[in-house]
Amino acid sequence: MSDSSPLILWFRRDLRLADHPALTAAVRSGRPILPVFIYDDVVETHGAAPKWRLGLSVAALANDLERLGSKLILRRGPALDVLRSLITETGARAVFWSRLYDPASKDRDTKVKAALTSMDVSAQSFDGHLLFEPWSVATKTGDFYKVYSPMWKAVKDRDVAGVLPAPAKLPAPENWPASDVLAHWNMGAGMRRGADVVAAHVCVGEAAALDRLATFIDTGIHRYKEQRDFPSLPATSRLSENLTYGEISPRALWHAGFAAMQQGAQGAEHFLKELVWREFAYHLAFHTPHITTRNWRDGWDNFPWSTAADTPEVLAWKQGRTGVAFVDAAMRELYVTGIMHNRARMIVGSFLTKHLMTHWRVGQAWFEACLIDWDPASNAMGWQWIAGCGPDAAPYFRVFNPDTQLEKFDADGAYTRAYLAEGQLAPAPKALAYYSAIPKSWGLRPNDLPPERIIDLKAGRERALAAYSASKS
DNA sequence: TTTTGAGTTGTTCGA
DNA sequence: GTCGAACAACTCAAA
């Protein structure tokens, strides 16, 4: 194997230059590096918002690579076909990438690795997407953790590898292969006018992600524990958006949070715990891949969920006009900003799966369409948890009451006022922005009457509890 | 092997 | 208004 043959660095959900073990290894190999991003229709998300946001991230990485004297080659198609052509075109003898752990990526990568190896091309995968590899955390009996708390106890004192520096320069190949033009991919096609609205709220690229982390550590982490549950407060890190695309590494977050904790920041440990929730979700997706598509726990397959995604009730839920203020504000936050506060996600999830007796997969699909921080593992776990069929399952009787939640977590109405225009003389900017983001076909206007409740909360709760009892007997 | 204690995020009801 | 108990039973992880 000639050292002068190029090495393909296959970027996927690791769109950064710092703390990138595959990149570090590629540089150390001494070979010319060919950075590639492949839009693989078979595996990639087709959600309108995450696809659009992915395009922004790819563009940012391409810019960053150019500053290092390199560039990002863009190709589209089944990953293995694309890699084969690039190998033929360039004489590359090695392909490096960062491992992914969701079922679709894992299956694809296994096949790619086998095929490349059989072609006598060195296919090497590296860590970096997680703090702890899924096979490196086990109970005393060697099983994977199915409950969060013991997993947290098992990992919280572990050493986490230090953050790797970004390279100063990338050795370029003598000849660059052809690249697609990102704009031609039309990654924002599904967003329509929504992109203009959400664009005001995104934070794209590695430098922006590092800034966001620094700001959070300086000004936010000390009040994280106390304020993170209040959706009107800017108390969360919002770094899920950047973690999703790998614009920043979980290890960078871990070390920043750990240092803050050692300096006495109240709430820093809670931030680390949230990072481990992400690990937990990925470990579950790795060991029980059916979590992304089927009820994780046995005994739920005969629960009488409605699977229709287009009933009037589900449509009202998606559009944020159920007449339940917390639910509607949250669903509009999703449309306007591309994210939704954690507490709000639980409330809309409980409302959909319990009050509306709708299958969690309907909600999961809508979140994939709308969330710029869409993550296959975290969302699968979250939806199954709130529906009751997942790990650490909420007892079935734990049905969130959106009115009670409003009193507890938005007592002054700041959150609902920010997103609900109806009935207000001077609606807030984000409440008005909703009408710019949604399709015209929904026929909604700021001066509509406030929507009527589509369901009585008490009756909905009782119906869900009765259905649970019946399905268990 | 058996036992023991615990399990992210809740609600309601009655004292 | 506040507070504790009830809401069920089961699974998980460690002792």
Tab-separated table of C-alpha atoms (C1' of nucleotides) in Angstrom, chain A residues 149 277 385 392 398-399 401, chain B residues 7-13:
chain	number	residue	atom	x	y	z
A	149	SER	CA	-29.784	5.605	37.176
A	277	TRP	CA	-29.110	10.348	28.833
A	385	TRP	CA	-40.755	6.544	27.530
A	392	ASP	CA	-37.654	3.214	32.532
A	398	ARG	CA	-48.447	9.160	34.896
A	399	VAL	CA	-50.517	11.136	32.445
A	401	ASN	CA	-52.083	17.270	32.837
B	7	DG	C1'	-37.273	3.145	39.271
B	8	DT	C1'	-36.175	11.420	35.368
B	9	DT	C1'	-39.448	14.688	34.645
B	10	DG	C1'	-46.998	12.984	37.660
B	11	DT	C1'	-51.910	13.548	39.287
B	12	DT	C1'	-55.563	13.294	42.306
B	13	DC	C1'	-57.854	13.016	46.431
